[in-house]
Amino acid sequence: MPKRVKHRKSQRGRIKGSATRGNTVVFGDFGLQSLEPGWIRAQTIEAGRIAAQQYVRGEGTLYIRLFPHRSITSTPLETRMGKGKGEPEAWVAVVKPGTILYELGGVTEQQAKVCFARLASKMPVKVRFVSRRAM
């Protein structure tokens, strides 16, 4: 949970366009890239981190490239109108198509594919395996 937020009341909005930043593999050798827009909850990010670290077991390095900045709020059921916005229920990361979610370094391509297959099953958006481009 962030210490401070810039805008207290965030609207739901619609995720338009594709990612122009954070869309290339920078830190590791292989990455997991989103193919559709959506919100990824903080619990889902943490579940992916645990699944990846259990598979890698100290061989490689895992880089998490997204952070849950946005709060999701709702007023409780059977509450009358008014009285402001509800308490933060969850924190989510806003993901656009093309965003790199996780990166792995120091492992073989086959190990990275198996690890990212485990992560892909936990993600609420469609993802694909990508590797670093030679410069």
Tab-separated table of C-alpha atoms in Angstrom:
chain	number	residue	atom	x	y	z
A	1	MET	CA	0.000	0.000	0.000
A	2	PRO	CA	1.511	3.363	-0.952
A	3	LYS	CA	2.292	5.926	1.782
A	4	ARG	CA	0.568	8.725	-0.121
A	5	VAL	CA	-1.592	8.903	-3.228
A	6	LYS	CA	-1.759	11.842	-5.596
A	7	HIS	CA	-5.493	11.755	-6.341
A	8	ARG	CA	-7.686	10.431	-3.551
A	9	LYS	CA	-10.794	9.622	-5.585
A	10	SER	CA	-9.896	7.702	-8.734
A	11	GLN	CA	-12.576	6.997	-11.326
A	12	ARG	CA	-12.877	3.633	-13.068
A	13	GLY	CA	-12.196	4.857	-16.604
A	14	ARG	CA	-11.370	2.778	-19.670
A	15	ILE	CA	-7.917	1.452	-20.566
A	16	LYS	CA	-7.171	2.695	-24.078
A	17	GLY	CA	-4.132	2.246	-26.307
A	18	SER	CA	-1.057	0.112	-25.861
A	19	ALA	CA	1.969	0.512	-23.610
A	20	THR	CA	4.627	2.885	-24.919
A	21	ARG	CA	6.791	2.568	-21.800
A	22	GLY	CA	7.734	-0.630	-20.029
A	23	ASN	CA	7.160	-2.697	-23.153
A	24	THR	CA	10.689	-4.103	-23.676
A	25	VAL	CA	12.731	-6.607	-21.708
A	26	VAL	CA	15.366	-4.523	-19.907
A	27	PHE	CA	16.586	-6.212	-16.722
A	28	GLY	CA	16.482	-9.951	-17.487
A	29	ASP	CA	16.792	-12.157	-20.557
A	30	PHE	CA	13.148	-13.284	-20.873
A	31	GLY	CA	9.845	-11.604	-20.082
A	32	LEU	CA	6.114	-12.120	-19.707
A	33	GLN	CA	4.183	-9.561	-21.789
A	34	SER	CA	0.471	-8.758	-21.519
A	35	LEU	CA	-1.651	-8.967	-24.664
A	36	GLU	CA	-4.821	-7.284	-23.386
A	37	PRO	CA	-5.717	-4.428	-21.018
A	38	GLY	CA	-6.853	-4.977	-17.469
A	39	TRP	CA	-6.231	-4.610	-13.766
A	40	ILE	CA	-3.919	-6.957	-11.888
A	41	ARG	CA	-4.498	-7.056	-8.134
A	42	ALA	CA	-1.647	-6.864	-5.637
A	43	GLN	CA	-2.524	-10.364	-4.385
A	44	THR	CA	-2.176	-11.738	-7.922
A	45	ILE	CA	1.227	-10.081	-8.371
A	46	GLU	CA	2.398	-11.590	-5.089
A	47	ALA	CA	1.029	-15.033	-6.016
A	48	GLY	CA	2.999	-14.858	-9.270
A	49	ARG	CA	6.155	-13.866	-7.395
A	50	ILE	CA	5.839	-16.831	-5.028
A	51	ALA	CA	5.168	-19.301	-7.870
A	52	ALA	CA	8.159	-18.038	-9.867
A	53	GLN	CA	10.566	-18.019	-6.921
A	54	GLN	CA	9.565	-21.551	-5.933
A	55	TYR	CA	10.428	-22.698	-9.442
A	56	VAL	CA	13.661	-20.716	-9.887
A	57	ARG	CA	15.022	-21.581	-6.395
A	58	GLY	CA	17.988	-19.200	-6.361
A	59	GLU	CA	19.281	-20.076	-9.849
A	60	GLY	CA	18.077	-16.986	-11.648
A	61	THR	CA	16.788	-13.523	-10.818
A	62	LEU	CA	13.126	-12.508	-10.956
A	63	TYR	CA	12.212	-8.898	-11.749
A	64	ILE	CA	8.672	-7.632	-11.146
A	65	ARG	CA	7.937	-4.763	-13.523
A	66	LEU	CA	4.524	-3.624	-12.250
A	67	PHE	CA	3.363	-1.975	-9.046
A	68	PRO	CA	-0.204	-1.627	-7.733
A	69	HIS	CA	-0.690	2.161	-7.608
A	70	ARG	CA	-4.460	2.371	-7.978
A	71	SER	CA	-6.966	1.815	-5.177
A	72	ILE	CA	-10.296	0.086	-5.764
A	73	THR	CA	-13.045	1.248	-3.424
A	74	SER	CA	-16.660	0.434	-2.848
A	75	THR	CA	-19.246	1.317	-0.236
A	76	PRO	CA	-20.663	-1.615	1.751
A	77	LEU	CA	-23.931	-3.235	0.686
A	78	GLU	CA	-27.180	-1.906	2.174
A	79	THR	CA	-25.682	1.544	2.753
A	80	ARG	CA	-27.778	4.615	1.963
A	81	MET	CA	-26.802	7.067	-0.753
A	82	GLY	CA	-24.257	9.738	0.030
A	83	LYS	CA	-21.665	9.594	2.828
A	84	GLY	CA	-18.767	9.763	0.330
A	85	LYS	CA	-16.675	7.109	-1.323
A	86	GLY	CA	-15.950	3.790	0.358
A	87	GLU	CA	-12.737	2.534	1.921
A	88	PRO	CA	-9.985	1.071	-0.318
A	89	GLU	CA	-10.758	-2.613	-0.878
A	90	ALA	CA	-7.783	-3.567	-3.001
A	91	TRP	CA	-4.800	-2.120	-4.844
A	92	VAL	CA	-4.337	-2.856	-8.554
A	93	ALA	CA	-1.795	-2.256	-11.286
A	94	VAL	CA	-3.246	-0.876	-14.522
A	95	VAL	CA	-1.892	-2.950	-17.427
A	96	LYS	CA	-2.019	-2.017	-21.102
A	97	PRO	CA	-1.292	-4.393	-24.009
A	98	GLY	CA	2.470	-4.722	-24.414
A	99	THR	CA	3.410	-4.148	-20.769
A	100	ILE	CA	6.157	-6.427	-19.453
A	101	LEU	CA	4.885	-7.928	-16.191
A	102	TYR	CA	7.771	-10.124	-15.042
A	103	GLU	CA	11.351	-10.745	-16.208
A	104	LEU	CA	13.772	-13.596	-15.583
A	105	GLY	CA	17.549	-13.524	-15.885
A	106	GLY	CA	20.237	-16.133	-15.380
A	107	VAL	CA	18.156	-19.126	-16.524
A	108	THR	CA	17.872	-21.075	-19.766
A	109	GLU	CA	15.071	-20.409	-22.237
A	110	GLN	CA	13.415	-23.749	-21.454
A	111	GLN	CA	13.410	-23.010	-17.701
A	112	ALA	CA	11.989	-19.537	-18.326
A	113	LYS	CA	9.183	-20.940	-20.515
A	114	VAL	CA	8.159	-23.447	-17.840
A	115	CYS	CA	8.292	-20.772	-15.124
A	116	PHE	CA	6.248	-18.274	-17.147
A	117	ALA	CA	3.697	-20.972	-18.024
A	118	ARG	CA	3.055	-21.296	-14.274
A	119	LEU	CA	2.721	-17.512	-13.984
A	120	ALA	CA	0.414	-17.233	-17.012
A	121	SER	CA	-2.166	-19.478	-15.348
A	122	LYS	CA	-2.412	-16.995	-12.455
A	123	MET	CA	-2.752	-13.833	-14.550
A	124	PRO	CA	-6.215	-12.372	-15.302
A	125	VAL	CA	-5.037	-11.132	-18.740
A	126	LYS	CA	-3.658	-13.009	-21.737
A	127	VAL	CA	0.150	-13.026	-21.774
A	128	ARG	CA	2.974	-14.221	-23.993
A	129	PHE	CA	6.618	-15.194	-23.616
A	130	VAL	CA	9.151	-12.712	-25.015
A	131	SER	CA	12.949	-12.564	-25.008
A	132	ARG	CA	15.445	-9.715	-25.068
A	133	ARG	CA	16.300	-8.321	-28.492
A	134	ALA	CA	19.969	-8.159	-29.473
A	135	MET	CA	21.060	-4.539	-29.885
